[in-house]
CSV table of C-alpha atoms in Angstrom, one decimal:
chain,number,residue,atom,x,y,z
A,1353,UNK,CA,-10.4,24.9,14.9
A,1354,UNK,CA,-8.6,27.1,12.4
A,1355,UNK,CA,-8.4,26.3,8.8
A,1356,UNK,CA,-5.3,24.6,7.6
A,1357,UNK,CA,-4.5,25.2,3.9
A,1358,UNK,CA,-1.8,22.5,3.8
A,1359,UNK,CA,-4.0,19.8,5.5
A,1360,UNK,CA,-4.7,16.7,3.5
A,1361,UNK,CA,-8.2,16.2,5.0
A,1362,UNK,CA,-10.3,18.9,6.7
A,1363,UNK,CA,-13.9,18.5,8.0
A,1364,UNK,CA,-16.0,21.2,9.6
A,1365,UNK,CA,-19.3,20.5,11.4
A,1366,UNK,CA,-19.5,17.3,9.5
A,1367,UNK,CA,-22.9,15.6,10.1
A,1368,UNK,CA,-24.6,12.5,8.6
A,1369,UNK,CA,-28.2,11.7,9.5
A,1370,UNK,CA,-29.8,8.5,8.1
A,1371,UNK,CA,-33.5,8.7,7.5
A,1372,UNK,CA,-36.2,6.1,6.9
A,1373,UNK,CA,-38.6,5.8,3.9
A,1374,UNK,CA,-40.8,8.7,5.3
A,1375,UNK,CA,-37.7,10.9,5.7
A,1376,UNK,CA,-38.0,10.7,9.4
A,1377,UNK,CA,-34.7,10.9,11.3
A,1378,UNK,CA,-33.6,7.4,12.1
A,1379,UNK,CA,-30.1,7.7,13.4
A,1380,UNK,CA,-27.4,10.4,13.6
A,1381,UNK,CA,-24.2,8.5,12.6
A,1382,UNK,CA,-21.8,11.5,12.7
A,1383,UNK,CA,-22.5,14.9,14.4
A,1384,UNK,CA,-20.6,18.1,14.1
A,1385,UNK,CA,-17.2,16.5,13.6
A,1386,UNK,CA,-14.2,18.8,13.2
A,1387,UNK,CA,-11.2,16.8,12.0
A,1388,UNK,CA,-7.8,17.7,10.5
A,1389,UNK,CA,-5.3,15.3,9.0
A,1390,UNK,CA,-1.9,16.8,8.3
A,1391,UNK,CA,0.7,15.6,5.7
A,1392,UNK,CA,2.9,12.7,6.7
A,1393,UNK,CA,0.7,11.9,9.6
A,1394,UNK,CA,-0.9,8.6,10.8
A,1395,UNK,CA,-4.3,9.4,12.4
A,1396,UNK,CA,-6.2,6.7,14.2
A,1397,UNK,CA,-10.0,6.8,14.4
A,1398,UNK,CA,-11.2,4.9,17.5
A,1399,UNK,CA,-14.6,4.1,18.9
A,1400,UNK,CA,-17.0,1.2,19.6
A,1401,UNK,CA,-19.3,-0.3,17.0
A,1402,UNK,CA,-21.7,2.3,15.7
A,1403,UNK,CA,-19.6,5.3,16.7
A,1404,UNK,CA,-19.4,6.7,13.2
A,1405,UNK,CA,-15.9,5.6,12.1
A,1406,UNK,CA,-16.8,3.9,8.9
A,1407,UNK,CA,-19.4,6.5,8.0
A,1408,UNK,CA,-16.7,9.2,8.4
A,1409,UNK,CA,-14.3,7.4,6.1
A,1410,UNK,CA,-17.0,6.9,3.5
A,1411,UNK,CA,-17.8,10.6,3.5
A,1412,UNK,CA,-14.1,11.4,3.1
A,1413,UNK,CA,-14.0,9.0,0.1
A,1414,UNK,CA,-17.1,10.6,-1.5
A,1415,UNK,CA,-19.1,7.3,-1.1
A,1416,UNK,CA,-21.6,9.0,1.2
A,1417,UNK,CA,-22.9,12.6,1.0
A,1418,UNK,CA,-23.0,14.5,4.3
A,1419,UNK,CA,-26.3,15.9,5.6
A,1420,UNK,CA,-24.5,19.1,6.5
A,1421,UNK,CA,-21.0,20.4,7.0
A,1422,UNK,CA,-17.9,20.6,4.8
A,1423,UNK,CA,-15.2,18.2,3.7
A,1424,UNK,CA,-12.0,19.0,1.8
A,1425,UNK,CA,-9.5,16.4,0.5
A,1426,UNK,CA,-6.3,17.8,-1.0
A,1427,UNK,CA,-8.2,21.1,-1.0
A,1428,UNK,CA,-11.0,19.8,-3.2
A,1429,UNK,CA,-14.4,18.2,-2.8
A,1430,UNK,CA,-14.2,14.4,-2.0
A,1431,UNK,CA,-16.1,13.7,-5.2
A,1432,UNK,CA,-13.4,15.3,-7.4
A,1433,UNK,CA,-11.7,12.6,-9.6
A,1434,UNK,CA,-8.4,14.3,-9.2
A,1435,UNK,CA,-8.5,13.7,-5.5
A,1436,UNK,CA,-9.6,10.1,-5.8
A,1437,UNK,CA,-6.6,9.3,-8.1
A,1438,UNK,CA,-4.3,10.1,-5.1
A,1439,UNK,CA,-6.1,7.9,-2.6
A,1440,UNK,CA,-5.7,4.2,-1.7
A,1441,UNK,CA,-8.5,2.5,0.2
A,1442,UNK,CA,-8.7,-0.8,2.0
A,1443,UNK,CA,-12.3,-1.4,3.2
A,1444,UNK,CA,-13.3,-3.5,6.2
A,1445,UNK,CA,-14.3,-6.3,3.9
A,1446,UNK,CA,-12.2,-7.2,0.8
A,1447,UNK,CA,-14.6,-7.2,-2.2
A,1448,UNK,CA,-12.3,-8.8,-4.8
A,1449,UNK,CA,-13.1,-11.0,-7.8
A,1450,UNK,CA,-12.9,-14.6,-6.5
A,1451,UNK,CA,-12.1,-16.1,-9.9
A,1452,UNK,CA,-9.0,-14.1,-10.5
A,1453,UNK,CA,-5.6,-15.0,-9.0
A,1454,UNK,CA,-3.4,-12.5,-7.1
A,1455,UNK,CA,-1.4,-11.3,-10.1
A,1456,UNK,CA,-4.5,-10.9,-12.2
A,1457,UNK,CA,-6.2,-8.9,-9.5
A,1458,UNK,CA,-3.4,-6.4,-9.1
A,1459,UNK,CA,-3.0,-6.1,-12.9
A,1460,UNK,CA,-6.7,-5.3,-13.2
A,1461,UNK,CA,-6.5,-2.5,-10.7
A,1462,UNK,CA,-3.4,-1.2,-12.3
A,1463,UNK,CA,-5.3,-1.0,-15.6
A,1464,UNK,CA,-7.9,1.2,-13.9
A,1465,UNK,CA,-5.2,3.7,-13.2
A,1466,UNK,CA,-4.0,3.6,-16.9
A,1467,UNK,CA,-0.6,2.3,-15.9
A,1468,UNK,CA,1.8,1.3,-18.7
A,1469,UNK,CA,2.2,-2.4,-19.1
A,1470,UNK,CA,5.8,-2.6,-18.0
A,1471,UNK,CA,5.2,-0.3,-15.0
A,1472,UNK,CA,2.2,-2.4,-14.0
A,1473,UNK,CA,4.1,-5.7,-14.1
A,1474,UNK,CA,7.0,-4.3,-12.0
A,1475,UNK,CA,4.6,-3.0,-9.4
A,1476,UNK,CA,2.6,-6.3,-9.2
A,1477,UNK,CA,5.8,-8.3,-8.7
A,1478,UNK,CA,7.1,-5.9,-6.0
A,1479,UNK,CA,3.7,-5.7,-4.1
A,1480,UNK,CA,3.2,-9.5,-4.1
A,1481,UNK,CA,6.7,-9.9,-2.6
A,1482,UNK,CA,6.0,-7.2,-0.1
A,1483,UNK,CA,2.8,-8.8,1.3
A,1484,UNK,CA,4.3,-12.3,1.2
A,1485,UNK,CA,2.0,-13.8,-1.5
A,1486,UNK,CA,4.6,-14.3,-4.2
A,1487,UNK,CA,4.7,-18.1,-3.7
A,1488,UNK,CA,0.9,-18.4,-3.9
A,1489,UNK,CA,0.2,-15.8,-6.5
A,1490,UNK,CA,-1.2,-18.5,-8.9
A,1491,UNK,CA,-4.1,-19.4,-6.5
A,1492,UNK,CA,-7.5,-17.8,-7.0
A,1493,UNK,CA,-8.6,-15.2,-4.6
A,1494,UNK,CA,-11.6,-17.3,-3.6
A,1495,UNK,CA,-9.3,-19.9,-2.2
A,1496,UNK,CA,-7.5,-17.5,0.0
A,1497,UNK,CA,-8.1,-17.3,3.8
A,1498,UNK,CA,-9.4,-14.0,5.2
A,1499,UNK,CA,-6.0,-12.9,6.3
A,1500,UNK,CA,-4.5,-13.6,2.9
A,1501,UNK,CA,-7.3,-11.6,1.3
A,1502,UNK,CA,-6.5,-8.7,3.6
A,1503,UNK,CA,-2.9,-8.9,2.3
A,1504,UNK,CA,-3.9,-8.8,-1.3
A,1505,UNK,CA,-6.3,-6.0,-0.5
A,1506,UNK,CA,-3.5,-4.0,1.0
A,1507,UNK,CA,-1.4,-4.5,-2.1
A,1508,UNK,CA,-4.4,-3.4,-4.2
A,1509,UNK,CA,-4.7,-0.2,-2.1
A,1510,UNK,CA,-1.0,0.6,-2.9
A,1511,UNK,CA,-0.9,-0.1,-6.6
A,1512,UNK,CA,-1.4,3.5,-7.6
A,1513,UNK,CA,1.3,4.8,-5.1
A,1514,UNK,CA,-1.3,6.9,-3.2
A,1515,UNK,CA,-0.6,10.1,-1.3
A,1516,UNK,CA,-3.4,9.3,1.2
A,1517,UNK,CA,-4.0,5.7,2.4
A,1518,UNK,CA,-7.3,5.0,4.2
A,1519,UNK,CA,-7.6,1.6,5.9
A,1520,UNK,CA,-10.6,0.3,7.8
A,1521,UNK,CA,-9.9,-2.6,10.2
A,1522,UNK,CA,-6.7,-3.5,8.3
A,1523,UNK,CA,-5.5,-6.3,10.5
A,1524,UNK,CA,-8.9,-8.1,10.8
A,1525,UNK,CA,-8.2,-11.8,10.2
A,1526,UNK,CA,-4.5,-11.3,9.9
A,1527,UNK,CA,-2.0,-13.5,11.8
A,1528,UNK,CA,0.6,-11.9,14.1
A,1529,UNK,CA,3.2,-12.0,11.3
A,1530,UNK,CA,0.9,-10.0,8.9
A,1531,UNK,CA,-0.1,-7.6,11.7
A,1532,UNK,CA,3.5,-6.9,12.6
A,1533,UNK,CA,4.4,-6.4,8.9
A,1534,UNK,CA,1.4,-4.1,8.4
A,1535,UNK,CA,2.5,-1.9,11.3
A,1536,UNK,CA,6.0,-1.7,10.0
A,1537,UNK,CA,4.6,-0.8,6.6
A,1538,UNK,CA,2.5,2.0,8.0
A,1539,UNK,CA,5.5,3.5,9.8
A,1540,UNK,CA,7.6,3.3,6.6
A,1541,UNK,CA,4.9,4.9,4.4
A,1542,UNK,CA,4.6,7.8,6.9
A,1543,UNK,CA,8.4,8.2,6.9
A,1544,UNK,CA,8.3,8.4,3.0
A,1545,UNK,CA,5.8,11.3,3.1
A,1546,UNK,CA,2.4,9.6,2.8
A,1547,UNK,CA,-0.6,10.3,5.0
A,1548,UNK,CA,-2.6,7.4,6.6
A,1549,UNK,CA,-6.0,7.3,8.2
A,1550,UNK,CA,-6.5,4.1,10.2
A,1551,UNK,CA,-9.7,2.8,11.8
A,1552,UNK,CA,-9.3,-0.2,14.1
A,1553,UNK,CA,-10.7,-1.8,17.2
A,1554,UNK,CA,-7.3,-3.2,18.1
A,1555,UNK,CA,-6.1,-0.4,20.4
A,1556,UNK,CA,-2.6,-1.9,20.8
A,1557,UNK,CA,-2.0,-1.7,17.0
A,1558,UNK,CA,-3.2,1.9,16.9
A,1559,UNK,CA,-1.0,2.8,19.8
A,1560,UNK,CA,2.0,1.4,18.1
A,1561,UNK,CA,1.7,3.2,14.7
A,1562,UNK,CA,-0.4,6.3,15.1
A,1563,UNK,CA,0.8,9.9,15.7
A,1564,UNK,CA,-2.6,11.2,16.7
A,1565,UNK,CA,-5.9,9.6,17.6
A,1566,UNK,CA,-9.5,10.7,17.6
A,1567,UNK,CA,-11.9,8.9,19.8
A,1568,UNK,CA,-15.6,8.9,18.7
A,1569,UNK,CA,-18.7,8.0,20.6
A,1570,UNK,CA,-22.3,8.5,19.5
A,1571,UNK,CA,-21.0,10.1,16.3
A,1572,UNK,CA,-19.2,12.9,18.2
A,1573,UNK,CA,-15.6,13.5,18.9
A,1574,UNK,CA,-14.9,12.8,22.6
A,1575,UNK,CA,-11.1,13.2,22.6
A,1576,UNK,CA,-8.3,14.0,20.2
A,1577,UNK,CA,-4.6,14.5,20.4
A,1578,UNK,CA,-1.2,12.8,20.2
A,1579,UNK,CA,-0.7,9.4,21.7
A,1580,UNK,CA,1.7,10.7,24.2
A,1581,UNK,CA,-0.6,13.5,25.3
A,1582,UNK,CA,-3.5,11.2,25.9
A,1583,UNK,CA,-1.7,8.3,27.5
A,1584,UNK,CA,1.1,9.7,29.6
A,1585,UNK,CA,0.3,9.8,33.4
A,1586,UNK,CA,1.9,13.0,34.6
A,1587,UNK,CA,1.3,12.3,38.2
A,1588,UNK,CA,3.6,9.2,38.3
A,1589,UNK,CA,7.3,8.5,37.6
A,1590,UNK,CA,8.6,5.2,36.2
A,1591,UNK,CA,12.2,4.0,36.7
A,1592,UNK,CA,13.5,1.0,34.9
A,1593,UNK,CA,16.8,-0.6,36.0
A,1594,UNK,CA,18.5,-3.9,36.3
A,1595,UNK,CA,17.2,-6.4,38.8
A,1596,UNK,CA,17.6,-5.3,42.4
A,1597,UNK,CA,18.0,-7.5,45.5
A,1598,UNK,CA,15.9,-7.2,48.6
A,1599,UNK,CA,18.3,-5.0,50.6
A,1600,UNK,CA,18.6,-2.5,47.8
A,1601,UNK,CA,14.8,-2.4,47.4
A,1602,UNK,CA,14.5,-1.8,51.1
A,1603,UNK,CA,16.9,1.2,50.9
A,1604,UNK,CA,15.0,2.6,47.9
A,1605,UNK,CA,11.8,2.4,50.0
A,1606,UNK,CA,13.5,4.2,52.8
A,1607,UNK,CA,14.6,7.0,50.5
A,1608,UNK,CA,11.1,7.4,49.0
A,1609,UNK,CA,9.6,7.3,52.5
A,1610,UNK,CA,11.9,10.1,53.6
A,1611,UNK,CA,10.7,12.2,50.6
A,1612,UNK,CA,7.0,11.5,51.5
A,1613,UNK,CA,6.5,9.0,48.8
A,1614,UNK,CA,5.5,5.3,48.8
A,1615,UNK,CA,6.5,2.4,46.5
A,1616,UNK,CA,3.3,1.6,44.7
A,1617,UNK,CA,4.5,-1.4,42.7
A,1618,UNK,CA,7.6,-3.5,42.3
A,1619,UNK,CA,7.4,-6.0,39.4
A,1620,UNK,CA,9.5,-7.7,36.7
A,1621,UNK,CA,8.8,-6.4,33.2
A,1622,UNK,CA,7.8,-9.0,30.6
A,1623,UNK,CA,8.0,-9.1,26.8
A,1624,UNK,CA,4.9,-8.9,24.6
A,1625,UNK,CA,3.2,-12.0,23.4
A,1626,UNK,CA,3.6,-10.7,19.9
A,1627,UNK,CA,7.4,-10.6,20.3
A,1628,UNK,CA,7.4,-14.2,21.6
A,1629,UNK,CA,5.2,-15.4,18.7
A,1630,UNK,CA,7.4,-13.8,16.1
A,1631,UNK,CA,10.6,-15.2,17.6
A,1632,UNK,CA,9.1,-18.7,17.5
A,1633,UNK,CA,8.0,-18.4,13.9
A,1634,UNK,CA,11.5,-17.0,12.9
A,1635,UNK,CA,13.1,-20.0,14.6
A,1636,UNK,CA,10.9,-22.4,12.6
A,1637,UNK,CA,11.7,-20.5,9.4
A,1638,UNK,CA,15.4,-20.9,10.1
A,1639,UNK,CA,14.8,-24.7,10.4
A,1640,UNK,CA,13.1,-24.5,7.0
A,1641,UNK,CA,9.8,-25.8,8.2
A,1642,UNK,CA,7.5,-25.9,5.1
A,1643,UNK,CA,4.2,-23.9,5.1
A,1644,UNK,CA,1.5,-23.7,2.5
A,1645,UNK,CA,0.2,-20.3,3.6
A,1646,UNK,CA,1.5,-16.7,3.4
A,1647,UNK,CA,5.0,-16.0,4.4
A,1648,UNK,CA,6.7,-13.0,5.8
A,1649,UNK,CA,6.8,-10.2,3.3
A,1650,UNK,CA,9.7,-8.6,1.6
A,1651,UNK,CA,11.0,-5.0,1.4
A,1652,UNK,CA,8.8,-2.0,0.6
A,1653,UNK,CA,8.7,-1.5,-3.2
A,1654,UNK,CA,10.9,1.2,-4.6
A,1655,UNK,CA,8.0,3.2,-6.1
A,1656,UNK,CA,6.5,3.5,-2.6
A,1657,UNK,CA,9.8,4.5,-1.1
A,1658,UNK,CA,10.8,7.3,-3.4
A,1659,UNK,CA,7.7,8.4,-5.3
A,1660,UNK,CA,10.0,9.3,-8.2
A,1661,UNK,CA,8.5,6.9,-10.8
A,1662,UNK,CA,9.6,3.6,-12.1
A,1663,UNK,CA,13.1,2.5,-13.0
A,1664,UNK,CA,14.2,2.1,-16.6
A,1665,UNK,CA,13.5,-0.9,-18.7
A,1666,UNK,CA,14.8,-4.3,-17.5
A,1667,UNK,CA,18.5,-4.7,-18.2
A,1668,UNK,CA,18.0,-8.2,-19.6
A,1669,UNK,CA,15.6,-7.0,-22.2
A,1670,UNK,CA,17.8,-4.0,-23.2
A,1671,UNK,CA,20.8,-6.4,-23.5
A,1672,UNK,CA,18.8,-8.6,-25.9
A,1673,UNK,CA,18.0,-5.6,-28.1
A,1674,UNK,CA,21.6,-4.5,-28.2
A,1675,UNK,CA,22.7,-8.0,-29.2
A,1676,UNK,CA,20.2,-8.0,-32.0
A,1677,UNK,CA,21.5,-4.7,-33.3
A,1678,UNK,CA,25.1,-5.8,-33.1
A,1679,UNK,CA,24.3,-9.0,-34.9
A,1680,UNK,CA,22.6,-7.0,-37.7
A,1681,UNK,CA,25.7,-4.8,-38.0
A,1682,UNK,CA,28.0,-7.8,-38.3
A,1683,UNK,CA,25.9,-9.3,-41.1
A,1684,UNK,CA,28.0,-8.1,-44.0
A,1685,UNK,CA,25.9,-9.6,-46.8
A,1686,UNK,CA,22.7,-8.1,-45.6
A,1687,UNK,CA,24.3,-4.8,-45.1
A,1688,UNK,CA,25.7,-4.8,-48.7
A,1689,UNK,CA,22.4,-5.8,-50.1
A,1690,UNK,CA,20.5,-3.1,-48.3
A,1691,UNK,CA,23.2,-0.3,-48.6
A,1692,UNK,CA,24.9,-0.3,-52.1
A,1693,UNK,CA,26.9,2.8,-51.3
A,1694,UNK,CA,28.1,4.6,-48.2
A,1695,UNK,CA,25.9,7.4,-46.8
A,1696,UNK,CA,27.3,10.8,-46.3
A,1697,UNK,CA,27.8,11.9,-42.7
A,1698,UNK,CA,24.8,14.2,-42.8
A,1699,UNK,CA,22.5,11.3,-43.9
A,1700,UNK,CA,23.6,8.9,-41.1
A,1701,UNK,CA,20.5,8.4,-38.9
A,1702,UNK,CA,20.9,9.4,-35.3
A,1703,UNK,CA,21.3,6.7,-32.6
A,1704,UNK,CA,18.1,5.0,-31.5
A,1705,UNK,CA,16.1,6.9,-28.9
A,1706,UNK,CA,15.6,5.4,-25.4
A,1707,UNK,CA,11.9,5.2,-26.0
A,1708,UNK,CA,12.4,3.0,-29.0
A,1709,UNK,CA,14.4,0.5,-26.9
A,1710,UNK,CA,11.7,0.7,-24.3
A,1711,UNK,CA,9.0,-0.2,-26.9
A,1712,UNK,CA,11.1,-3.1,-28.2
A,1713,UNK,CA,11.6,-4.5,-24.7
A,1714,UNK,CA,7.8,-4.1,-24.1
A,1715,UNK,CA,7.0,-5.8,-27.4
A,1716,UNK,CA,9.3,-8.7,-26.4
A,1717,UNK,CA,7.2,-9.4,-23.2
A,1718,UNK,CA,4.3,-11.9,-23.4
A,1719,UNK,CA,1.2,-10.0,-24.4
A,1720,UNK,CA,-1.8,-9.8,-22.1
A,1721,UNK,CA,-5.4,-10.6,-22.9
A,1722,UNK,CA,-8.1,-7.9,-22.9
A,1723,UNK,CA,-9.6,-9.2,-19.6
A,1724,UNK,CA,-6.4,-8.3,-17.7
A,1725,UNK,CA,-5.2,-11.9,-17.3
A,1726,UNK,CA,-1.4,-12.2,-17.2
A,1727,UNK,CA,0.5,-14.9,-19.1
A,1728,UNK,CA,1.4,-18.1,-17.2
A,1729,UNK,CA,5.1,-17.9,-16.2
A,1730,UNK,CA,5.2,-21.7,-15.7
A,1731,UNK,CA,4.2,-22.2,-19.3
A,1732,UNK,CA,7.0,-19.9,-20.5
A,1733,UNK,CA,9.5,-21.8,-18.5
A,1734,UNK,CA,8.3,-25.1,-19.9
A,1735,UNK,CA,8.7,-23.8,-23.5
A,1736,UNK,CA,12.4,-23.3,-23.0
A,1737,UNK,CA,14.6,-20.4,-24.2
A,1738,UNK,CA,13.3,-18.3,-27.1
A,1739,UNK,CA,14.6,-19.2,-30.6
A,1740,UNK,CA,16.7,-16.6,-32.5
A,1741,UNK,CA,14.6,-14.1,-34.5
A,1742,UNK,CA,14.1,-14.9,-38.2
A,1743,UNK,CA,15.5,-12.7,-40.9
A,1744,UNK,CA,12.2,-10.8,-41.3
A,1745,UNK,CA,12.2,-9.8,-37.6
A,1746,UNK,CA,15.8,-8.6,-37.8
A,1747,UNK,CA,14.9,-6.4,-40.8
A,1748,UNK,CA,11.9,-5.0,-38.9
A,1749,UNK,CA,14.1,-4.1,-36.0
A,1750,UNK,CA,16.6,-2.4,-38.3
A,1751,UNK,CA,13.8,-0.4,-39.9
A,1752,UNK,CA,12.6,0.7,-36.4
A,1753,UNK,CA,16.0,1.8,-35.3
A,1754,UNK,CA,16.6,3.6,-38.6
A,1755,UNK,CA,13.8,6.0,-37.8
A,1756,UNK,CA,10.9,4.6,-39.8
A,1757,UNK,CA,9.0,3.6,-36.7
A,1758,UNK,CA,11.0,5.3,-34.0
A,1759,UNK,CA,8.1,7.6,-33.1
A,1760,UNK,CA,5.4,5.0,-32.8
A,1761,UNK,CA,4.2,4.2,-29.4
A,1762,UNK,CA,3.3,0.9,-27.9
A,1763,UNK,CA,-0.5,0.7,-28.1
A,1764,UNK,CA,-0.4,-0.9,-24.6
A,1765,UNK,CA,1.3,2.1,-23.1
């Protein structure tokens, strides 16, 4: 296999041997594996239990060191921190803090990537909506079912907007709604330019979403290629048409017999059980049947779609600041007391910078404790609308907009 300089992941003769206490060879988990994952590709790793799938993923992540062979992730060693910052990982088991709720969990992982507070909050809200946990975000992770924990684990893997997403048994414990949503998400992420490595025992799911598959057995690659190449049966032809009556089928059989061919099977196609299940659930949802579990997720967040950063500050917060500034300008007595004479044109301070407005909006948001716990939104609603700022606060805002504190940054950013 030739080297690919633009490949996201490349392995050459990758081998992992586990040894016992006396350094005697115990088992060869992966043997001489050559693998190449291209950009914008969804690669499926298949194989029975003990075939080396999880071991391969852990070596790509730098969690295990190979016995011999080479690995390159984004052209660097898998232990390079610069590579890890571009990876999202969903392990087979979701190891999350059970005493945190969903919002606190995502905020904690956002802090690990040094995300600014406003960006982190926007991403948390969008990801919770995407995985269908927005209505149960206040519940602790320890109270979630396994499928709901897989959903929050998927959101955690996407909090840093990764270029490479590695998922191990992602739909384990998920209901058909979550499984269908996950498959749609994988296809959307690939279309947006992200690379996905997927390991699963559910062959139907892999067939639906993967561009290429690699089948392992005994730690060795047994087959690799695109799904169409591996599954298409070139020796047979399939024709699908509307339902035919018996005389028409008889004539078709005569034509095939004249060509030296036989009719091997005549059957009526049927829909997938997954499609039937989703249709029934959608009908129940239209009847407004109440459920206490996870619901169907929303749209893919903007930061995962475009990869062009976060939108500007919230319009509502910016509008509040503009109203405060306008109110300060209309206060004639305060203006006369602070400005006894008009300033020359050269001394007029420039208009406030956008970053000053951003800092003011961020300062207006409820602060966050050091342990990453978010403020309770229900408590904020119960407190009612905020009271107007006192005179001292208005003067502070004027001083900031006048340039005295315009260059200071929010310590949370």
